Coordinates of C-alpha atoms in Angstrom, one line a residue:
M42 CA -71.6 -53.6 -10.7
K43 CA -71.5 -50.5 -12.6
R44 CA -75.1 -50.7 -13.5
F45 CA -76.0 -51.0 -9.8
F46 CA -74.2 -47.7 -8.9
L47 CA -75.8 -46.0 -11.9
L48 CA -79.4 -46.9 -10.7
L49 CA -78.5 -45.9 -7.2
V50 CA -77.5 -42.3 -8.3
V51 CA -80.7 -42.0 -10.6
A52 CA -82.8 -43.0 -7.5
A53 CA -81.3 -40.4 -5.4
I54 CA -81.9 -37.6 -7.8
A55 CA -85.5 -38.7 -8.4
G56 CA -86.2 -38.6 -4.6
S57 CA -84.7 -35.1 -4.0
A58 CA -86.7 -33.7 -7.0
T59 CA -89.9 -35.4 -5.6
G60 CA -89.3 -34.0 -2.0
W61 CA -88.7 -30.5 -3.3
G62 CA -91.8 -30.5 -5.4
I63 CA -94.1 -31.7 -2.5
N64 CA -92.6 -29.1 -0.1
Y65 CA -93.1 -26.2 -2.7
T66 CA -96.7 -27.3 -3.4
R67 CA -97.6 -27.3 0.2
Y68 CA -95.6 -24.1 1.6
G69 CA -93.6 -22.2 -1.0
H70 CA -96.3 -20.3 -2.6
R71 CA -98.1 -19.0 0.6
T72 CA -97.4 -15.8 2.6
A73 CA -95.7 -16.3 5.9
H74 CA -98.0 -17.0 8.8
F75 CA -96.8 -13.7 10.8
G76 CA -96.7 -11.7 7.6
E77 CA -93.6 -10.1 6.0
I78 CA -90.6 -9.2 8.2
G79 CA -90.9 -5.6 9.6
Y80 CA -89.7 -3.6 12.7
Q81 CA -91.8 -1.0 14.5
G82 CA -94.1 -0.7 11.5
E83 CA -91.4 1.3 9.6
I84 CA -88.4 -0.8 9.0
T85 CA -88.6 -3.3 6.3
A86 CA -86.2 -5.4 4.2
E87 CA -86.1 -2.6 1.7
N88 CA -85.2 0.4 4.1
Y89 CA -83.3 -1.5 6.9
Q90 CA -79.8 -0.2 5.4
D91 CA -81.0 3.5 5.8
H92 CA -82.0 2.8 9.4
L93 CA -78.6 1.1 10.1
D94 CA -76.8 4.3 8.7
K95 CA -78.6 6.3 11.2
L96 CA -77.6 4.1 14.1
V97 CA -73.9 3.9 13.1
Q98 CA -72.2 7.3 12.9
V99 CA -70.2 7.4 9.7
K100 CA -69.0 11.1 10.1
N101 CA -66.3 11.5 12.7
P102 CA -66.2 14.3 15.3
Q103 CA -62.9 16.2 16.0
V104 CA -61.6 17.7 19.2
E105 CA -60.2 21.3 19.3
L106 CA -58.8 23.0 22.3
P107 CA -58.8 26.7 21.6
E108 CA -56.9 27.6 24.8
G109 CA -54.8 24.3 25.1
A110 CA -55.0 21.6 27.7
E111 CA -52.4 23.0 30.3
Y112 CA -52.6 26.0 32.6
D113 CA -49.9 27.5 34.7
F114 CA -51.4 29.4 37.6
G115 CA -48.1 31.0 38.5
A116 CA -47.8 31.2 42.3
M117 CA -50.2 30.3 45.0
A118 CA -50.1 30.2 48.8
P119 CA -50.6 26.9 50.7
N120 CA -54.2 25.9 51.3
D121 CA -55.5 28.4 48.7
T122 CA -58.1 27.2 46.1
G123 CA -58.1 27.9 42.5
E124 CA -60.1 27.2 39.4
H125 CA -59.7 27.3 35.7
T126 CA -61.9 26.8 32.7
F127 CA -60.8 24.9 29.5
I128 CA -62.8 25.0 26.3
V129 CA -63.6 21.9 24.2
K130 CA -64.9 22.5 20.7
N131 CA -66.2 20.0 18.0
V132 CA -64.8 20.9 14.6
G133 CA -65.7 17.7 13.0
E134 CA -68.7 16.5 11.0
G135 CA -70.0 14.0 13.6
D136 CA -71.4 14.4 17.1
L137 CA -68.8 14.4 20.0
T138 CA -69.5 12.7 23.2
L139 CA -67.7 13.7 26.4
R140 CA -67.4 11.8 29.8
L141 CA -65.1 12.3 32.8
G142 CA -62.2 9.9 33.2
A143 CA -59.5 9.6 35.8
T144 CA -58.8 12.8 37.8
T145 CA -56.7 14.0 40.7
C146 CA -58.9 17.0 41.6
K147 CA -62.5 18.2 41.6
C148 CA -63.6 18.4 38.0
T149 CA -67.0 19.2 36.4
L150 CA -68.1 19.3 33.0
G151 CA -69.7 22.4 31.6
S152 CA -73.2 23.4 32.1
L153 CA -74.6 21.4 29.0
K154 CA -77.8 19.5 29.5
T155 CA -76.3 16.7 27.5
D156 CA -72.7 15.2 27.1
R157 CA -72.9 15.4 23.3
L158 CA -71.7 18.2 21.2
K159 CA -73.0 18.8 17.6
P160 CA -70.6 20.0 15.0
G161 CA -69.5 23.6 15.7
E162 CA -70.7 23.4 19.4
Q163 CA -68.3 23.9 22.3
T164 CA -68.4 23.5 26.2
E165 CA -66.4 24.3 29.2
V166 CA -64.5 22.0 31.5
L167 CA -63.9 23.5 35.0
L168 CA -61.0 22.4 37.1
E169 CA -61.0 23.3 40.8
W170 CA -58.1 22.6 43.1
N171 CA -56.8 23.1 46.7
V172 CA -53.1 23.7 47.2
K173 CA -52.4 21.0 49.9
T174 CA -48.8 20.2 49.8
D175 CA -45.4 20.8 51.5
S176 CA -43.6 20.9 48.2
S177 CA -42.6 24.1 46.3
T178 CA -44.6 22.9 43.2
F179 CA -48.1 21.8 42.8
G180 CA -50.1 20.2 39.9
Q181 CA -53.4 18.5 39.4
S182 CA -55.0 16.8 36.4
A183 CA -58.3 15.6 35.0
Q184 CA -59.0 13.4 32.0
V185 CA -62.0 13.7 29.7
L186 CA -62.8 10.8 27.4
T187 CA -64.3 11.4 23.8
N188 CA -65.3 9.5 20.8
D189 CA -62.9 11.3 18.5
P190 CA -60.8 8.5 16.9
N191 CA -57.8 10.6 16.9
H192 CA -58.2 12.1 20.4
Y193 CA -59.7 9.4 22.7
A194 CA -58.6 11.2 25.9
I195 CA -57.9 14.8 26.6
D196 CA -55.5 15.3 29.7
F197 CA -56.2 18.7 31.2
R198 CA -53.4 19.8 33.7
V199 CA -52.8 22.8 36.1
N200 CA -49.6 23.4 37.7
G201 CA -47.5 26.2 39.4
R202 CA -45.3 27.2 42.3
V203 CA -46.3 27.1 46.1
V204 CA -45.1 30.2 47.8
R205 CA -45.2 31.4 51.4
E206 CA -46.3 34.9 52.3
M207 CA -42.6 35.9 51.7
E208 CA -40.0 34.3 49.7
M209 CA -36.2 34.8 49.6
V210 CA -33.9 34.0 46.6
P211 CA -31.6 32.4 47.4
E212 CA -33.3 30.8 50.4
E213 CA -30.5 31.6 52.8
F214 CA -27.3 33.8 53.0
T215 CA -24.3 31.7 52.4
F216 CA -20.7 32.9 52.2
G217 CA -18.7 29.5 52.3
E218 CA -15.2 30.1 53.8
V219 CA -14.0 33.5 54.1
A220 CA -10.6 34.7 55.8
A221 CA -10.9 36.5 59.1
K222 CA -9.4 39.7 57.6
E223 CA -11.6 39.9 54.6
N224 CA -15.1 41.7 54.2
I225 CA -18.0 39.4 53.8
E226 CA -20.5 40.5 51.2
L227 CA -23.9 39.1 50.7
T228 CA -27.0 39.7 48.5
S229 CA -30.5 38.4 48.3
K230 CA -34.0 39.3 47.1
I231 CA -37.0 39.1 49.3
Y232 CA -40.4 38.9 47.6
S233 CA -43.6 39.7 49.6
Y234 CA -47.1 38.3 48.6
L235 CA -48.7 40.2 51.6
L236 CA -51.5 42.5 51.0
P237 CA -51.7 45.3 51.9
R238 CA -48.1 46.2 51.3
I239 CA -45.5 45.8 54.1
E240 CA -43.9 49.0 55.6
D241 CA -40.8 49.9 57.3
P242 CA -38.5 46.9 56.6
E243 CA -35.5 46.5 58.8
L244 CA -32.9 43.7 58.9
R245 CA -31.0 42.7 62.0
F246 CA -29.2 39.5 63.2
T247 CA -29.5 37.1 66.2
S248 CA -25.7 37.8 66.9
D249 CA -24.6 40.9 68.6
A250 CA -21.2 40.7 66.8
L251 CA -22.8 40.6 63.4
N252 CA -25.1 43.5 64.4
E253 CA -22.0 45.5 65.2
L254 CA -19.9 44.7 62.1
A255 CA -22.6 44.4 59.4
E256 CA -23.9 47.2 57.1
V257 CA -27.3 46.6 55.6
T258 CA -28.9 48.2 52.6
I259 CA -32.6 47.4 51.7
E260 CA -33.8 48.9 48.3
P261 CA -37.3 48.3 47.3
F262 CA -38.2 47.4 43.6
E263 CA -41.2 46.4 41.5
P264 CA -41.2 42.6 40.5
S265 CA -41.2 42.1 36.9
E266 CA -40.9 39.2 34.3
A267 CA -37.2 39.2 35.0
D268 CA -38.0 37.8 38.5
G269 CA -39.3 34.6 36.9
A270 CA -41.6 32.7 39.3
N271 CA -41.8 35.6 41.7
A272 CA -43.0 38.0 38.9
K273 CA -46.4 38.2 40.5
A274 CA -45.2 39.3 44.0
V275 CA -46.8 42.3 45.5
Q276 CA -43.4 43.8 46.6
A277 CA -39.7 43.0 46.3
F278 CA -36.6 44.2 48.0
D279 CA -32.9 44.0 47.2
I280 CA -30.8 43.1 50.3
S281 CA -27.2 44.0 50.5
I282 CA -25.1 43.0 53.6
K283 CA -21.4 43.9 54.1
I284 CA -19.7 42.4 57.2
K285 CA -16.5 44.0 58.3
P286 CA -13.5 41.9 59.6
G287 CA -13.7 41.0 63.3
L288 CA -15.9 37.7 63.5
R289 CA -14.4 34.8 65.4
Q290 CA -12.9 32.1 63.4
G291 CA -15.0 29.0 62.9
P292 CA -18.5 28.0 61.7
L293 CA -21.1 30.7 61.7
S294 CA -24.8 29.8 61.9
Q295 CA -27.2 32.6 62.8
N296 CA -30.5 34.1 61.6
A297 CA -31.2 37.3 59.7
I298 CA -34.5 38.8 60.8
L299 CA -36.4 41.1 58.4
S300 CA -39.0 43.0 60.6
F301 CA -41.6 45.1 59.2
R302 CA -45.2 46.5 59.7
H303 CA -48.2 45.0 58.1
R304 CA -51.7 46.6 58.3
G305 CA -53.7 43.3 58.1
E306 CA -57.3 42.8 58.7
G307 CA -58.1 43.6 62.4
E308 CA -54.5 44.2 62.9
T309 CA -53.9 40.4 63.5
L310 CA -50.9 38.3 62.7
D311 CA -50.9 36.5 59.3
Q312 CA -50.3 32.7 59.3
G313 CA -46.7 31.9 58.3
L314 CA -45.1 35.0 59.7
A315 CA -44.0 35.5 63.4
D316 CA -44.4 38.3 65.7
A317 CA -41.5 40.5 65.8
G318 CA -41.2 40.1 69.5
D319 CA -42.3 43.5 71.0
G320 CA -45.9 42.9 70.2
E321 CA -46.1 46.5 69.2
T322 CA -49.1 47.8 67.2
G323 CA -50.1 51.1 66.0
E324 CA -51.6 53.2 63.1
K325 CA -49.1 51.5 60.8
G326 CA -50.1 47.9 61.8
M327 CA -48.7 44.9 63.6
K328 CA -44.9 44.5 63.6
K329 CA -43.9 41.2 62.2
A330 CA -40.8 39.4 61.1
F331 CA -39.4 37.0 58.3
T332 CA -36.4 34.9 59.3
A333 CA -33.7 33.5 57.0
A334 CA -30.5 31.6 58.0
I335 CA -27.0 33.1 57.5
V336 CA -24.2 30.4 57.4
G337 CA -20.6 30.2 56.5
K338 CA -17.2 29.7 57.9
V339 CA -14.7 32.2 59.1
V340 CA -11.1 31.0 58.6
G341 CA -7.6 32.2 59.2
S342 CA -6.0 34.0 56.3
I343 CA -3.9 30.9 55.8
S344 CA -5.6 27.6 54.9
M345 CA -5.1 24.6 52.7
I346 CA -6.8 22.8 49.8
P347 CA -8.0 19.3 51.1
N348 CA -7.2 16.2 49.2
P349 CA -7.9 12.4 49.9
R350 CA -4.9 12.5 52.2
L351 CA -5.2 16.0 53.6
T352 CA -8.3 16.4 55.8
V353 CA -9.6 19.2 58.0
T354 CA -10.8 18.6 61.5
D355 CA -14.1 20.0 63.0
A356 CA -11.8 22.5 64.9
G357 CA -10.4 23.7 61.6
N358 CA -6.9 22.0 61.8
Y359 CA -5.3 20.1 58.8
V360 CA -3.9 16.6 59.1
Y361 CA -1.8 15.0 56.3
D362 CA -1.8 11.1 56.5
F363 CA 1.2 9.4 54.9
G364 CA 0.1 6.0 56.1
V365 CA 2.7 3.2 56.2
V366 CA 5.8 4.4 54.4
K367 CA 8.0 1.6 53.0
Q368 CA 9.2 2.9 49.6
E369 CA 11.0 6.1 48.6
D370 CA 8.3 7.4 46.3
Q371 CA 6.0 7.3 49.4
R372 CA 7.9 9.7 51.4
K373 CA 7.0 12.9 49.7
A374 CA 3.7 14.8 49.7
K375 CA 2.7 17.8 47.6
T376 CA -0.2 20.1 48.5
F377 CA -1.2 23.8 48.4
V378 CA -1.3 26.3 51.1
V379 CA -3.8 29.2 50.5
L380 CA -3.2 32.8 51.7
K381 CA -6.2 35.1 51.4
G382 CA -6.8 38.7 52.6
A383 CA -6.7 42.2 51.2
N384 CA -2.9 42.5 51.9
R385 CA -1.9 39.0 50.5
E386 CA 0.1 40.6 47.7
H387 CA 2.4 42.2 50.4
E388 CA 2.7 39.1 52.5
K389 CA 5.1 36.1 52.3
L390 CA 4.6 32.7 53.8
S391 CA 7.5 30.7 55.1
V392 CA 8.1 27.4 57.0
Q393 CA 9.0 28.3 60.6
S394 CA 9.8 24.8 62.1
V395 CA 9.1 21.1 61.7
V396 CA 8.7 18.3 64.1
P397 CA 10.6 15.9 64.4
E398 CA 13.5 17.9 62.9
D399 CA 15.5 14.8 62.0
V400 CA 12.6 13.1 60.1
V401 CA 10.4 16.0 58.6
R402 CA 11.5 18.5 55.9
A403 CA 9.2 21.0 54.2
K404 CA 9.6 23.8 51.6
F405 CA 7.5 26.2 49.5
G406 CA 7.7 26.5 45.8
D407 CA 7.0 29.8 44.0
P408 CA 3.6 31.4 44.8
I409 CA 0.9 31.4 42.2
Q410 CA -1.4 34.5 42.2
R411 CA -5.2 34.1 41.8
A412 CA -8.1 36.5 41.8
T413 CA -9.0 36.1 45.3
M414 CA -6.0 34.2 46.8
T415 CA -2.4 33.3 46.5
L416 CA -1.4 29.5 46.3
Y417 CA 1.8 28.3 47.8
P418 CA 3.0 24.9 46.6
L419 CA 4.2 23.0 49.6
E420 CA 6.4 19.8 49.5
I421 CA 6.8 17.7 52.7
E422 CA 9.4 14.9 52.8
L423 CA 10.1 12.3 55.4
Q424 CA 13.6 11.2 56.1
P425 CA 14.0 7.7 57.4
G426 CA 16.6 6.7 60.1
A427 CA 18.0 3.5 61.6
E428 CA 14.8 2.9 63.5
R429 CA 11.1 2.9 62.7
T430 CA 9.5 6.4 63.4
K431 CA 5.8 6.5 64.2
R432 CA 3.3 9.4 64.6
L433 CA -0.2 7.8 65.0
A434 CA -2.3 10.6 66.5
R435 CA -2.9 8.7 69.7
D436 CA -2.9 12.1 71.5
R437 CA -2.3 15.6 70.7
D438 CA 1.6 15.3 70.9
D439 CA 1.6 12.2 68.7
Y440 CA 1.8 14.0 65.4
G441 CA 4.5 15.2 63.2
K442 CA 4.2 18.9 62.5
V443 CA 4.9 21.6 60.0
R444 CA 4.5 25.3 61.2
I445 CA 3.8 28.1 58.7
V446 CA 4.0 31.7 59.4
S447 CA 3.3 35.1 57.6
D448 CA 5.8 37.8 57.6
A449 CA 3.1 40.4 58.1
P450 CA 3.2 42.1 61.6
D451 CA -0.3 40.7 62.4
G452 CA -0.1 37.7 60.1
D453 CA -1.7 34.3 60.9
K454 CA 0.0 31.1 61.5
L455 CA -1.0 27.5 60.5
T456 CA 0.2 24.2 62.0
I457 CA -0.1 21.0 59.8
G458 CA -0.4 17.7 61.6
L459 CA 1.3 14.6 60.1
T460 CA 0.6 11.0 60.7
F461 CA 2.8 8.2 59.5
S462 CA 4.7 4.9 60.2
L463 CA 8.1 5.3 58.7
E464 CA 10.1 2.1 58.0
P465 CA 13.9 2.3 58.6
I466 CA 16.5 2.4 55.9

């Protein structure tokens, strides 16, 4: 059996050697039928590696942005158009290719005839935009794709503020709550972007009472870097308003109107500003106006500090809600009464009366002086009787009451409403 396998191996080797010899004799010593392998008559087996090196870039480009990739245009008016040119430079050793990617604005590559930059070359990327937004800020971007392995995409961006022809900081005159016997002092800055410069500014109000009681000062100044986003305004004005006591108590919502003259082209109105109303024109130009709100609340010299149980109604009245009173620790309420006014240090508050007298008791603690007010701690206590007592605010007489007065000759008064359901002893 072993002899048989040995003979089989010898026969296989002999057959393979015979086949190779026949093939070599017939074909191995001859030149290929189509000649030696070549490409375009220049590339052979000996020089193909040099040709491959030329096709594959082995030296990398490197992007440099001498002026950065972001531009702040400062302030622009709605619907204005702008443009900015960014610089792209190749500081690498290989060729730099550029192509436009995603964009939110009109973006064009520079005036190169090719999108390829040799080492040391540079080009421009121009971004153009139109300020179409209702927001106070605006931004656009464009992306340029490159073959720099460390900077595949360049994100160029422009941004800035959207300003109207006139801006006010703050945007409205606000004074919060002010006692009826106190002066109201307001300040603001108005910036104008109008050209030519405006003339003869004058501030008035839509309320006759405000016009009678207010003293207005308008001081022009030149905008500077200290004005932040409005540093590029053409003009600026400091507005100071002092309103003497005399306004009716309650919410105040009126307009302040800055009228002025503007010598526009053809003496016509500019968009965004209103005619001052009289339609008057002359050598100094059309009379126009800028409007801003003035809001706040005039209150009595006596008020309170609200808390979860103490609320103030739209009419300015205060109501303290005890809820359902079953336990002794629920019968007492502590709050603060506020006294304002120039003469508060010479006034004193006291509890004049309570309703119902057999149920409600109230007393003040020692007053606490603050910079602009005096705080009076007030303690209100309910005294239960043999029967349940209710004050549920079903009508104007269905309240418990605490009446507070000032000892000043012309001092204010304050009535605190109480609601409760007091269980009997």
